[in-house]
Coordinates of C-alpha atoms in Angstrom, one line a residue:
Chain A
M71 CA 0.3 -4.4 -3.2
F72 CA -1.2 -7.8 -3.0
L73 CA -0.5 -8.4 0.7
K74 CA -2.4 -5.1 1.4
E75 CA -5.5 -6.5 -0.6
S76 CA -5.4 -9.7 0.8
A77 CA -5.3 -8.2 4.8
I78 CA -8.4 -5.7 3.8
R79 CA -10.0 -9.1 2.8
N80 CA -9.2 -10.9 5.7
F81 CA -10.4 -8.2 8.0
W82 CA -14.0 -7.9 6.3
L83 CA -14.0 -11.9 6.5
N84 CA -13.1 -11.5 10.3
L85 CA -15.8 -9.2 11.1
G86 CA -18.2 -11.0 9.0
A87 CA -17.4 -14.3 11.0
L88 CA -17.6 -12.2 13.9
A89 CA -20.9 -11.1 13.0
L90 CA -22.2 -14.6 12.4
L91 CA -21.0 -15.6 15.7
A92 CA -23.1 -12.6 17.4
L93 CA -26.1 -13.5 15.4
F94 CA -25.6 -17.3 16.7
L95 CA -25.6 -15.9 20.3
W96 CA -28.9 -13.6 19.8
G97 CA -30.4 -17.0 18.8
A98 CA -28.9 -18.9 21.5
E99 CA -30.4 -16.1 23.8
H100 CA -33.8 -16.4 22.6
F101 CA -34.4 -19.7 21.7
A102 CA -32.2 -22.5 23.5
N103 CA -33.0 -23.9 26.8
E104 CA -31.1 -23.4 30.2
Y105 CA -28.8 -26.2 29.6
Q106 CA -27.7 -25.5 26.3
V107 CA -27.0 -21.8 27.2
R108 CA -25.1 -23.3 30.1
L109 CA -23.1 -25.6 27.9
L110 CA -22.1 -22.8 25.4
N111 CA -20.9 -20.3 28.6
N112 CA -18.5 -23.3 29.4
M113 CA -17.3 -23.9 25.9
A114 CA -16.6 -20.0 25.4
I115 CA -14.7 -20.4 29.1
F116 CA -12.8 -23.5 27.8
V117 CA -12.1 -21.9 24.3
T118 CA -10.5 -18.9 26.5
L119 CA -8.4 -21.0 29.0
A120 CA -7.1 -23.2 25.9
V121 CA -5.9 -20.6 24.0
S122 CA -4.0 -18.6 26.7
Y123 CA -2.5 -22.4 27.6
N124 CA -1.8 -23.2 24.0
L125 CA 0.0 -19.4 24.3
V126 CA 2.6 -20.9 26.5
N127 CA 2.9 -24.4 26.5
G128 CA 2.4 -24.8 22.6
I129 CA 4.0 -21.3 21.0
C130 CA 6.7 -21.0 23.6
G131 CA 7.2 -24.8 24.1
Q132 CA 7.3 -24.6 28.3
L133 CA 5.7 -27.3 29.8
H134 CA 3.7 -25.0 32.4
L135 CA 1.4 -26.9 34.7
G136 CA -0.2 -24.2 37.0
P137 CA -3.2 -22.7 35.0
N138 CA -5.4 -23.5 37.9
A139 CA -3.8 -21.6 40.5
F140 CA -4.4 -18.4 38.1
I141 CA -8.1 -19.3 37.3
T142 CA -8.2 -19.7 41.1
L143 CA -7.0 -15.9 41.8
G144 CA -9.3 -14.5 39.0
A145 CA -12.6 -16.3 40.1
Y146 CA -12.0 -15.2 43.9
T147 CA -11.1 -11.9 42.9
A148 CA -13.9 -11.3 41.0
A149 CA -16.8 -13.0 43.4
L150 CA -15.3 -10.8 45.9
L151 CA -15.8 -7.7 44.1
T152 CA -19.4 -8.3 42.8
L153 CA -20.7 -9.5 46.2
T154 CA -22.6 -6.6 48.4
P155 CA -20.9 -5.9 51.8
Q156 CA -24.2 -7.6 53.4
Q157 CA -23.9 -10.9 51.4
K158 CA -20.2 -10.8 52.6
E159 CA -21.1 -10.4 56.0
L160 CA -23.3 -13.5 55.9
I161 CA -21.0 -15.6 54.2
F162 CA -18.1 -15.2 56.2
I163 CA -19.1 -16.3 59.3
L164 CA -15.9 -18.0 61.0
Q165 CA -13.9 -15.1 60.2
P166 CA -15.1 -11.4 58.8
L167 CA -13.5 -10.3 55.1
V168 CA -10.5 -8.3 55.5
W169 CA -11.1 -4.5 54.9
P170 CA -11.6 -2.8 52.3
L171 CA -12.5 -6.0 50.3
S172 CA -15.6 -6.1 52.8
Q173 CA -17.1 -3.0 51.4
I174 CA -16.1 -2.5 47.8
T175 CA -18.4 -3.6 45.2
L176 CA -17.8 -3.2 41.8
P177 CA -19.5 -3.5 38.3
F178 CA -18.9 -7.2 36.8
A179 CA -16.4 -5.8 33.6
L180 CA -14.1 -4.2 36.6
A181 CA -14.4 -7.4 38.7
L182 CA -13.1 -9.6 35.7
L183 CA -10.5 -6.9 34.8
C184 CA -9.2 -6.6 38.4
G185 CA -9.5 -10.9 38.6
G186 CA -7.4 -10.6 35.5
L187 CA -4.8 -8.1 36.9
V188 CA -4.4 -10.0 39.9
A189 CA -3.7 -13.5 38.1
A190 CA -1.3 -11.2 36.1
L191 CA 0.6 -10.1 39.0
F192 CA 0.9 -13.2 40.6
G193 CA 2.5 -14.5 37.3
F194 CA 5.2 -11.3 37.4
I195 CA 5.9 -12.4 40.7
T196 CA 6.2 -16.2 40.2
G197 CA 7.5 -16.0 36.6
F198 CA 11.1 -15.4 38.2
P199 CA 11.7 -18.4 39.8
V200 CA 9.6 -20.2 37.1
F201 CA 12.1 -19.2 34.4
R202 CA 15.0 -19.8 36.0
V203 CA 14.7 -23.4 35.1
R204 CA 13.7 -25.3 32.2
G205 CA 11.7 -28.7 31.1
D206 CA 10.7 -30.9 33.6
Y207 CA 11.6 -28.6 36.5
L208 CA 9.4 -25.7 35.2
A209 CA 6.8 -28.3 35.4
I210 CA 7.2 -29.1 38.9
V211 CA 7.8 -25.6 39.7
T212 CA 4.3 -24.3 38.1
L213 CA 2.4 -27.3 39.4
G214 CA 3.9 -26.3 42.9
F215 CA 2.4 -22.8 42.5
G216 CA -0.9 -24.1 41.5
E217 CA -1.1 -26.6 44.8
V218 CA 0.6 -23.5 47.4
V219 CA -2.4 -21.3 45.8
R220 CA -5.2 -23.9 46.4
V221 CA -3.7 -24.4 49.7
L222 CA -3.8 -20.7 50.5
A223 CA -7.5 -20.4 49.3
N224 CA -8.5 -23.2 51.6
N225 CA -6.7 -21.6 54.9
L226 CA -7.0 -18.1 54.4
Q227 CA -10.4 -17.7 56.4
S228 CA -10.7 -14.0 56.3
L229 CA -9.9 -13.8 52.7
T230 CA -11.4 -16.5 50.9
N231 CA -13.8 -18.1 53.7
G232 CA -11.6 -21.2 53.4
P233 CA -13.4 -24.4 52.7
L234 CA -16.9 -23.4 52.8
G235 CA -15.9 -21.0 49.9
L236 CA -17.8 -18.2 48.5
K237 CA -21.8 -18.9 47.9
G238 CA -24.6 -17.0 46.1
L239 CA -22.5 -15.2 43.6
K240 CA -25.0 -13.3 41.1
P241 CA -25.1 -15.5 37.8
L242 CA -23.6 -12.5 35.7
T243 CA -22.2 -14.7 33.0
N244 CA -24.0 -14.8 29.8
L245 CA -23.4 -15.5 26.4
W246 CA -22.0 -12.0 25.4
W247 CA -19.8 -11.9 28.3
S248 CA -18.3 -15.6 27.9
W249 CA -18.2 -15.7 24.1
G250 CA -16.8 -12.0 24.4
V251 CA -13.9 -12.8 26.3
A252 CA -13.3 -15.8 24.1
A253 CA -13.3 -13.8 21.0
I254 CA -10.9 -10.9 22.4
T255 CA -8.5 -13.9 23.4
I256 CA -8.6 -15.4 20.3
I257 CA -7.8 -11.9 18.4
L258 CA -4.9 -10.9 20.4
I259 CA -3.5 -13.9 21.1
R260 CA -3.1 -14.7 17.3
A261 CA -2.0 -10.9 16.6
L262 CA 0.9 -11.7 19.1
V263 CA 1.9 -15.1 17.9
N264 CA 1.5 -13.6 14.4
S265 CA 3.7 -10.9 15.4
S266 CA 7.7 -10.7 15.5
Y267 CA 7.2 -11.4 19.1
G268 CA 5.6 -14.4 18.5
R269 CA 8.3 -15.9 15.9
A270 CA 10.6 -15.2 18.5
M271 CA 8.7 -17.1 21.2
M272 CA 8.4 -20.0 18.4
A273 CA 12.4 -19.8 18.1
I274 CA 12.8 -20.0 21.6
R275 CA 10.2 -23.3 21.3
D276 CA 12.4 -24.7 18.5
D277 CA 16.1 -24.1 20.1
E278 CA 16.4 -21.8 22.8
A279 CA 20.3 -21.5 22.7
A280 CA 20.2 -20.5 18.8
A281 CA 17.3 -17.8 20.0
Q282 CA 19.2 -16.5 22.2
A283 CA 22.2 -16.4 20.1
I284 CA 20.4 -14.0 17.8
G285 CA 19.6 -11.8 20.3
V286 CA 16.2 -12.9 21.6
D287 CA 16.1 -12.1 25.2
T288 CA 14.5 -15.4 26.1
F289 CA 13.6 -14.2 29.7
R290 CA 11.6 -11.2 28.6
H291 CA 9.9 -13.2 26.1
L292 CA 8.7 -16.1 28.0
M293 CA 7.4 -13.5 31.3
L294 CA 5.4 -12.0 28.6
A295 CA 3.6 -15.1 27.0
Y296 CA 3.1 -16.6 31.1
I297 CA 1.9 -13.0 32.0
L298 CA -0.5 -12.5 29.2
S299 CA -1.8 -16.3 29.6
A300 CA -2.3 -15.3 33.5
F301 CA -4.2 -12.6 32.8
F302 CA -6.8 -14.2 30.6
F303 CA -6.6 -17.3 32.7
G304 CA -8.1 -14.5 35.7
V305 CA -10.5 -13.5 33.7
A306 CA -12.0 -16.6 32.8
G307 CA -11.7 -17.6 36.2
G308 CA -14.1 -14.7 37.2
L309 CA -16.6 -15.7 34.1
L310 CA -16.5 -19.3 35.5
A311 CA -17.3 -18.4 39.2
H312 CA -20.2 -16.0 37.9
L313 CA -21.3 -18.8 36.0
I314 CA -21.3 -21.7 38.5
T315 CA -22.3 -18.7 41.4
T316 CA -20.8 -21.1 44.2
I317 CA -17.0 -21.2 44.1
S318 CA -14.5 -23.7 47.0
P319 CA -10.7 -24.4 46.7
T320 CA -11.8 -28.0 45.6
L321 CA -13.1 -26.9 42.2
F322 CA -9.5 -25.6 41.1
T323 CA -7.4 -28.6 41.4
F324 CA -4.7 -30.3 39.5
F325 CA -7.4 -31.8 37.7
L326 CA -8.5 -28.7 35.9
T327 CA -5.0 -28.1 34.5
F328 CA -5.0 -31.5 33.6
N329 CA -8.1 -31.2 31.3
L330 CA -6.7 -27.9 29.5
L331 CA -3.5 -30.4 29.1
I332 CA -6.0 -33.0 27.2
I333 CA -7.4 -30.2 25.2
I334 CA -4.5 -28.8 23.6
V335 CA -2.7 -31.7 23.3
V336 CA -5.5 -33.2 21.6
G337 CA -5.8 -30.1 19.6
G338 CA -2.2 -29.7 18.7
L339 CA 0.3 -28.3 20.8
G340 CA 1.0 -24.7 19.1
S341 CA -1.9 -24.4 17.2
T342 CA -4.6 -21.6 18.5
T343 CA -7.6 -23.3 16.0
G344 CA -6.7 -26.4 17.4
A345 CA -7.3 -25.6 21.0
V346 CA -10.2 -23.9 20.3
L347 CA -11.7 -26.7 18.1
S348 CA -10.5 -29.2 20.9
A349 CA -12.2 -27.2 23.7
I350 CA -15.3 -27.1 21.8
L351 CA -15.2 -30.8 21.4
F352 CA -14.3 -31.5 25.1
T353 CA -17.0 -29.7 26.2
L354 CA -19.5 -31.3 23.8
A355 CA -17.7 -34.7 24.8
G356 CA -18.1 -34.4 28.3
E357 CA -21.8 -33.8 28.1
W358 CA -22.2 -36.7 25.6
L359 CA -20.3 -39.2 27.6
R360 CA -22.7 -38.7 30.7
I361 CA -24.9 -41.4 28.7
V362 CA -22.4 -43.9 30.4
E363 CA -22.6 -42.6 33.9
E364 CA -26.6 -43.7 33.8
P365 CA -27.5 -47.4 34.3
H366 CA -28.0 -49.3 31.4
T367 CA -29.6 -52.5 30.3
L368 CA -27.6 -54.0 27.6
L369 CA -28.5 -57.3 25.8
G370 CA -30.7 -58.1 29.1
V371 CA -27.8 -57.5 31.7
T372 CA -28.3 -54.6 34.0
I373 CA -24.8 -52.3 34.5
P374 CA -25.4 -49.3 37.1
G375 CA -24.5 -46.2 36.7
I376 CA -20.5 -45.4 37.7
P377 CA -19.7 -42.1 38.2
G378 CA -16.5 -41.2 37.0
L379 CA -17.0 -43.7 34.0
R380 CA -16.5 -40.4 31.6
M381 CA -12.8 -40.0 32.5
V382 CA -12.3 -43.3 32.0
F383 CA -13.5 -43.1 28.3
F384 CA -11.4 -39.9 28.2
S385 CA -8.5 -41.4 28.6
F386 CA -9.2 -43.9 26.2
L387 CA -10.1 -41.2 23.8
L388 CA -6.6 -39.5 24.3
L389 CA -4.9 -42.7 23.9
L390 CA -6.5 -42.9 20.5
V391 CA -5.1 -39.6 19.8
I392 CA -2.0 -40.4 21.2
V393 CA -1.5 -43.7 18.5
F394 CA -3.0 -42.3 15.6
F395 CA -2.8 -38.5 15.8
R396 CA 1.1 -38.1 17.4
Q397 CA 0.7 -34.0 16.8
G398 CA -2.8 -33.7 17.7
L399 CA -6.1 -33.1 15.5
L400 CA -4.6 -30.5 13.7
G401 CA -0.8 -30.3 14.4
R402 CA 0.5 -26.8 13.9
R403 CA -2.0 -26.2 11.1
E404 CA -3.9 -23.0 11.5
F405 CA -7.3 -21.6 9.9
S406 CA -7.3 -19.4 7.5
W407 CA -9.7 -17.9 4.8
Q408 CA -7.0 -18.8 2.1
S409 CA -6.8 -22.2 2.9
L410 CA -10.6 -22.6 3.4
G411 CA -11.0 -20.5 -0.2
R412 CA -8.6 -23.5 -1.8
F413 CA -10.4 -26.0 0.1
L414 CA -13.5 -24.7 -1.2
R415 CA -12.4 -24.2 -4.7
R416 CA -11.1 -27.9 -4.8
F417 CA -14.2 -29.2 -3.4
S418 CA -16.5 -27.2 -5.9
A419 CA -14.1 -28.4 -8.8
K420 CA -14.7 -32.3 -7.5
V421 CA -18.4 -31.5 -7.7
S422 CA -18.4 -30.2 -11.2
T423 CA -16.7 -33.0 -12.6
G424 CA -18.5 -35.1 -10.8
H425 CA -16.3 -36.8 -8.5
I426 CA -18.4 -36.7 -5.3
Chain B
M70 CA 37.0 -4.7 17.7
L71 CA 37.7 -7.5 20.2
E72 CA 40.4 -8.0 23.0
I73 CA 40.4 -11.3 24.9
A74 CA 43.1 -11.2 27.6
H75 CA 44.1 -13.7 29.9
L76 CA 41.0 -16.3 29.2
G77 CA 40.9 -19.2 31.5
V78 CA 37.7 -22.0 31.8
R79 CA 38.1 -24.7 33.9
F80 CA 35.3 -27.6 33.6
G81 CA 36.0 -29.5 37.1
G82 CA 39.2 -30.5 37.2
L83 CA 39.9 -30.3 33.4
L84 CA 41.7 -27.4 31.9
A85 CA 40.0 -26.1 28.8
L86 CA 41.3 -23.1 28.1
E87 CA 44.1 -21.4 29.9
D88 CA 46.0 -17.6 29.7
F89 CA 44.1 -17.3 26.1
C90 CA 44.8 -13.9 24.7
L91 CA 43.8 -12.6 21.3
T92 CA 43.2 -9.2 19.7
V93 CA 41.0 -9.0 16.7
P94 CA 41.3 -5.6 15.1
V95 CA 38.4 -3.7 12.8
G96 CA 37.9 -5.9 9.6
G97 CA 40.5 -8.5 10.3
L98 CA 40.2 -12.1 9.1
Y99 CA 41.3 -14.2 11.9
G100 CA 41.1 -18.0 12.0
L101 CA 41.0 -20.4 15.6
I102 CA 42.6 -23.9 14.7
G103 CA 43.8 -26.6 16.6
P104 CA 43.0 -30.4 17.1
N105 CA 39.7 -31.6 18.5
G106 CA 39.8 -30.8 22.2
A107 CA 41.6 -27.9 22.0
G108 CA 39.2 -25.5 23.5
K109 CA 38.1 -23.4 20.0
T110 CA 34.4 -23.7 20.5
T111 CA 35.3 -22.8 24.1
V112 CA 36.5 -19.8 23.3
F113 CA 33.5 -18.7 21.4
N114 CA 31.3 -19.6 23.8
V115 CA 32.9 -17.3 26.3
V116 CA 33.0 -14.7 23.9
S117 CA 29.4 -14.7 23.1
G118 CA 28.4 -15.4 26.7
F119 CA 27.3 -18.6 26.9
L120 CA 29.7 -19.7 29.6
Q121 CA 31.2 -17.5 32.3
P122 CA 35.2 -17.6 32.1
A123 CA 37.1 -18.5 35.6
S124 CA 39.3 -15.4 34.7
G125 CA 40.4 -12.8 32.1
T126 CA 38.1 -10.2 30.4
V127 CA 36.6 -9.9 26.7
I128 CA 36.3 -6.4 25.7
F129 CA 34.2 -5.8 22.5
R130 CA 33.7 -2.5 20.9
G131 CA 35.5 -1.1 24.0
Q132 CA 32.8 -2.5 26.4
N133 CA 34.0 -5.0 28.9
L134 CA 31.3 -8.1 28.1
Q135 CA 31.6 -9.3 32.1
G136 CA 28.3 -10.9 32.9
L137 CA 26.1 -9.7 30.0
P138 CA 23.7 -12.6 28.6
P139 CA 24.2 -13.6 24.8
H140 CA 21.2 -11.4 23.7
A141 CA 22.7 -8.5 25.3
R142 CA 26.1 -8.9 23.5
T143 CA 24.0 -9.8 20.1
A144 CA 22.7 -6.7 20.5
L145 CA 26.0 -5.1 20.7
G146 CA 27.0 -6.5 17.0
M147 CA 28.4 -9.6 17.8
A148 CA 26.6 -13.0 16.3
R149 CA 27.8 -16.4 15.9
T150 CA 26.8 -19.6 14.3
F151 CA 26.7 -23.3 15.8
Q152 CA 29.2 -25.8 15.2
N153 CA 26.3 -28.5 15.1
I154 CA 23.8 -26.2 12.8
R155 CA 21.0 -25.1 15.2
L156 CA 18.1 -23.6 13.3
F157 CA 14.9 -23.3 14.3
G158 CA 13.4 -26.2 12.3
D159 CA 9.9 -25.7 12.4
L160 CA 9.7 -22.1 11.0
T161 CA 10.2 -21.4 7.4
V162 CA 13.5 -20.0 5.9
L163 CA 12.1 -16.8 5.8
E164 CA 10.7 -16.7 9.4
N165 CA 14.5 -18.1 10.4
V166 CA 15.9 -14.8 9.1
M167 CA 13.0 -12.5 10.5
V168 CA 14.0 -13.9 13.8
G169 CA 17.1 -12.4 13.4
F170 CA 16.0 -9.0 12.8
H171 CA 13.6 -9.1 16.0
C172 CA 16.4 -7.8 18.3
R173 CA 16.9 -4.7 16.4
S174 CA 12.9 -4.2 16.9
R175 CA 12.0 -1.1 18.7
A176 CA 8.2 -1.4 18.6
A177 CA 7.0 -2.9 21.8
W178 CA 4.4 -6.2 22.3
W179 CA 1.3 -4.4 22.4
E180 CA 2.2 -2.1 19.4
A181 CA 2.7 -5.8 18.0
V182 CA -0.4 -7.1 19.0
L183 CA -2.6 -4.1 17.9
R184 CA -0.5 -3.4 15.0
L185 CA 0.3 0.0 15.4
P186 CA 2.1 2.2 12.6
R187 CA 5.3 1.7 14.3
Y188 CA 5.4 -1.9 14.3
G189 CA 3.9 -2.1 11.1
R190 CA 6.6 -0.1 9.1
E191 CA 9.3 -2.2 11.4
E192 CA 7.8 -5.5 10.3
K193 CA 7.6 -4.4 6.7
R194 CA 11.6 -3.3 6.4
R195 CA 12.1 -6.6 8.3
Q196 CA 10.5 -8.5 5.8
L197 CA 12.2 -6.8 2.6
R198 CA 15.6 -6.9 4.2
A199 CA 15.0 -10.8 4.8
W200 CA 14.2 -10.8 1.3
E201 CA 17.3 -9.2 0.0
L202 CA 19.6 -11.4 2.6
L203 CA 18.0 -14.5 1.4
E204 CA 18.5 -13.2 -2.4
E205 CA 22.5 -12.7 -1.3
V206 CA 22.9 -16.1 0.2
G207 CA 21.1 -17.8 -2.8
L208 CA 17.9 -19.1 -0.7
R209 CA 15.2 -16.8 -2.3
E210 CA 13.3 -20.1 -3.5
V211 CA 13.1 -22.0 -0.7
A212 CA 12.2 -19.3 1.3
W213 CA 8.6 -21.0 2.6
E214 CA 10.3 -24.3 3.2
P215 CA 10.7 -25.6 6.8
A216 CA 14.2 -24.4 7.7
G217 CA 14.5 -28.2 8.8
Q218 CA 14.0 -29.6 5.7
L219 CA 16.9 -27.8 3.7
P220 CA 19.7 -29.7 2.5
Y221 CA 22.6 -29.6 4.6
G222 CA 24.9 -27.3 2.6
H223 CA 21.6 -24.8 2.5
Q224 CA 21.1 -25.1 6.3
R225 CA 24.8 -23.6 6.8
R226 CA 24.0 -20.5 4.6
L227 CA 20.7 -20.0 6.3
E228 CA 22.6 -20.4 10.1
I229 CA 24.9 -17.7 8.5
A230 CA 22.0 -15.2 6.9
R231 CA 20.2 -15.5 10.1
A232 CA 23.2 -14.5 12.2
L233 CA 23.4 -11.3 9.5
A234 CA 20.0 -10.4 10.1
T235 CA 21.3 -9.3 13.5
G236 CA 23.4 -6.6 11.9
P237 CA 26.8 -7.6 13.5
R238 CA 30.1 -6.3 13.2
L239 CA 31.6 -9.1 14.2
L240 CA 30.9 -12.7 13.1
L241 CA 31.9 -15.8 14.8
L242 CA 31.6 -18.9 12.7
D243 CA 32.1 -22.2 14.3
E244 CA 33.6 -24.9 12.0
P245 CA 31.4 -23.2 8.7
A246 CA 33.0 -25.9 6.3
A247 CA 32.2 -28.9 8.7
G248 CA 30.4 -31.9 6.3
L249 CA 31.2 -30.1 2.9
N250 CA 32.9 -31.5 -0.1
P251 CA 35.2 -29.6 -1.6
Q252 CA 33.2 -28.2 -4.1
E253 CA 31.5 -26.7 -1.7
T254 CA 34.2 -25.6 0.5
L255 CA 35.5 -23.8 -2.4
E256 CA 32.2 -22.2 -2.6
L257 CA 32.0 -21.3 1.0
L258 CA 35.4 -19.2 0.7
Q259 CA 34.1 -17.3 -2.1
F260 CA 30.7 -16.8 -0.3
L261 CA 32.4 -15.9 3.1
K262 CA 34.6 -13.5 1.3
Q263 CA 31.6 -11.8 -0.5
I264 CA 29.5 -11.4 2.7
Q265 CA 32.7 -10.0 4.6
E266 CA 33.5 -7.0 2.0
H267 CA 29.4 -6.5 1.7
H268 CA 28.7 -6.4 5.4
Q269 CA 32.2 -5.4 6.5
L270 CA 32.3 -7.7 9.1
T271 CA 35.5 -8.6 11.2
M272 CA 35.4 -12.4 11.3
L273 CA 36.6 -14.9 13.9
V274 CA 36.3 -18.5 12.3
I275 CA 36.8 -21.9 13.8
E276 CA 37.6 -24.6 11.4
H277 CA 39.6 -27.9 10.6
N278 CA 39.7 -27.3 6.9
L279 CA 43.0 -25.9 6.8
R280 CA 42.6 -25.1 3.0
L281 CA 40.1 -22.7 3.8
V282 CA 41.7 -21.2 6.7
M283 CA 45.2 -20.5 5.0
E284 CA 42.9 -19.0 2.1
L285 CA 40.6 -16.9 4.2
C286 CA 42.3 -16.0 7.0
E287 CA 45.1 -13.2 7.4
H288 CA 45.9 -14.4 10.9
L289 CA 45.7 -18.0 13.0
T290 CA 45.8 -18.8 16.8
V291 CA 46.6 -22.5 17.1
L292 CA 45.1 -23.8 20.4
D293 CA 45.9 -27.4 21.7
H294 CA 44.7 -29.1 25.6
G295 CA 43.4 -25.3 26.1
L296 CA 47.1 -23.6 25.6
T297 CA 48.2 -21.1 22.8
I298 CA 51.1 -22.6 21.0
A299 CA 51.3 -20.3 18.4
Q300 CA 50.0 -17.2 16.5
G301 CA 50.8 -15.4 13.7
P302 CA 50.0 -15.3 9.7
P303 CA 49.1 -18.6 7.9
A304 CA 52.3 -19.3 6.3
E305 CA 54.2 -18.8 9.4
V306 CA 52.0 -20.9 11.4
R307 CA 52.2 -23.7 9.1
Q308 CA 55.7 -23.8 9.3
D309 CA 55.7 -24.0 13.3
P310 CA 56.9 -27.2 14.8
Q311 CA 54.7 -27.3 17.5
V312 CA 51.9 -26.8 15.5
I313 CA 53.2 -29.7 13.0
R314 CA 53.4 -31.5 16.2
A315 CA 50.0 -31.0 17.3
Y316 CA 48.7 -32.1 14.4
L317 CA 50.5 -35.0 13.1
G318 CA 51.9 -36.0 16.6
K319 CA 55.6 -36.5 17.4
Q320 CA 58.4 -37.5 14.8

């Protein structure tokens, strides 16, 4: 009885939170400037990516270093499907785009879905060799697939337009799409992690041999996490493509993966809440730290703007987190309405007794 | 229940097991003893599917297990524990047991994600039965603790409870009394007899503690350097000159 009541209460609280998010997005759409909207879109895409990445790295405990491959696939697939035949003819000047892609134009939602499905299919195919190995070897194999996709994108002229990339995509990604996808990703992945399947995945993380011994088909569970995350990487890739409207292979290097890795490690490996917060902070920090790349005059000394200095600061921040928060900001803790309630009760008790 | 015939295992040039045969009848309480490095755990690893034998067959409930991975063997009704306890340290005691029930789950992952009725029913039953199991092994009070933080004796019990959650007919216990004091060993003996009766188990136990095996098992197999040197009821095996030599050295 008790469990049932709290489940119903959580449902309404979640719905309320979503309504608040919708209200916020509506406000942002009407009152925020273009720069802020773009930042919010970026944020949502990184939240989606981080939460999916955390499923494989944090929940299953496998060091997967190839999300950039899936993001590339999603971005290119979705982009090729939303461009009109005329645009494609203009873009592919060296070699024409292969039929039937050259003729198809799909609505944005279907294009995103196809991006996700192509990425998931690639996940299914690569999953077999990837999960034959573990640990460092798995990291190297996934890293390799990431590079393979980038090199293919660079050289398959008639499919990707090579290094020239695709230009002139419609800026279809708006706040509703980006945050809608982020919300769905969080809800679905949380539901998976909190289910019997999620428990089995965490069991694999803690002790794979023991998990096998009590009947967990480790290959199937790892594949499930890997393919699901691939799907969301693909969708997020499609969103990213239609946010920046120009894509080329240089956009999806290992650095993208590396940024995601920083995000989930800082947030706390295994914590979805941590991944969300960290992705938001990461996007904001990336903008705030632009200041350090501008020329400054400090105590009469003029420092010229150094592009890339942001990354030095990022490394430093990462170092601080590793030294002082070994488990990341949240460790493996998760947000729940119960814990928020406990915190508020404690807080109000302190206020009423005058301790604050 | 379990028929092992002419099993042979080699690690490089080292002979880990040669021509090992053992038949465990339904409901049997069988023991596997021998000095360190005799090949006892190797037998377990082959039976539970972690190791492929060079020769020989393992037949479980009438089915040849050749080439089956560990999880498939568990699904057939076999569960094991490990010599060095292997719990899911970051999961709670309750979750550890619930993972054990997972292999009997029929709901697909998408049913779980969407919380469809079949998954809901299964999860509810899992929870109920997990609590029952924890009650039975006396870990109800610590259900919400992380498994890694339990005292040693509790961890042993939890590992057995987790194995029981998979619904086994055959339970393979690898040194369940390791690291326990005489009092705890006595309690373990009672506990094992109790669960054997309650769950109608067949048990195969590796143990160094001779008192425990003599009391618990009705049949013993003694291994030394990968060879079977004696088989039979405990009272007989105890008298065997080869066994005495293996354990105490030559006179």
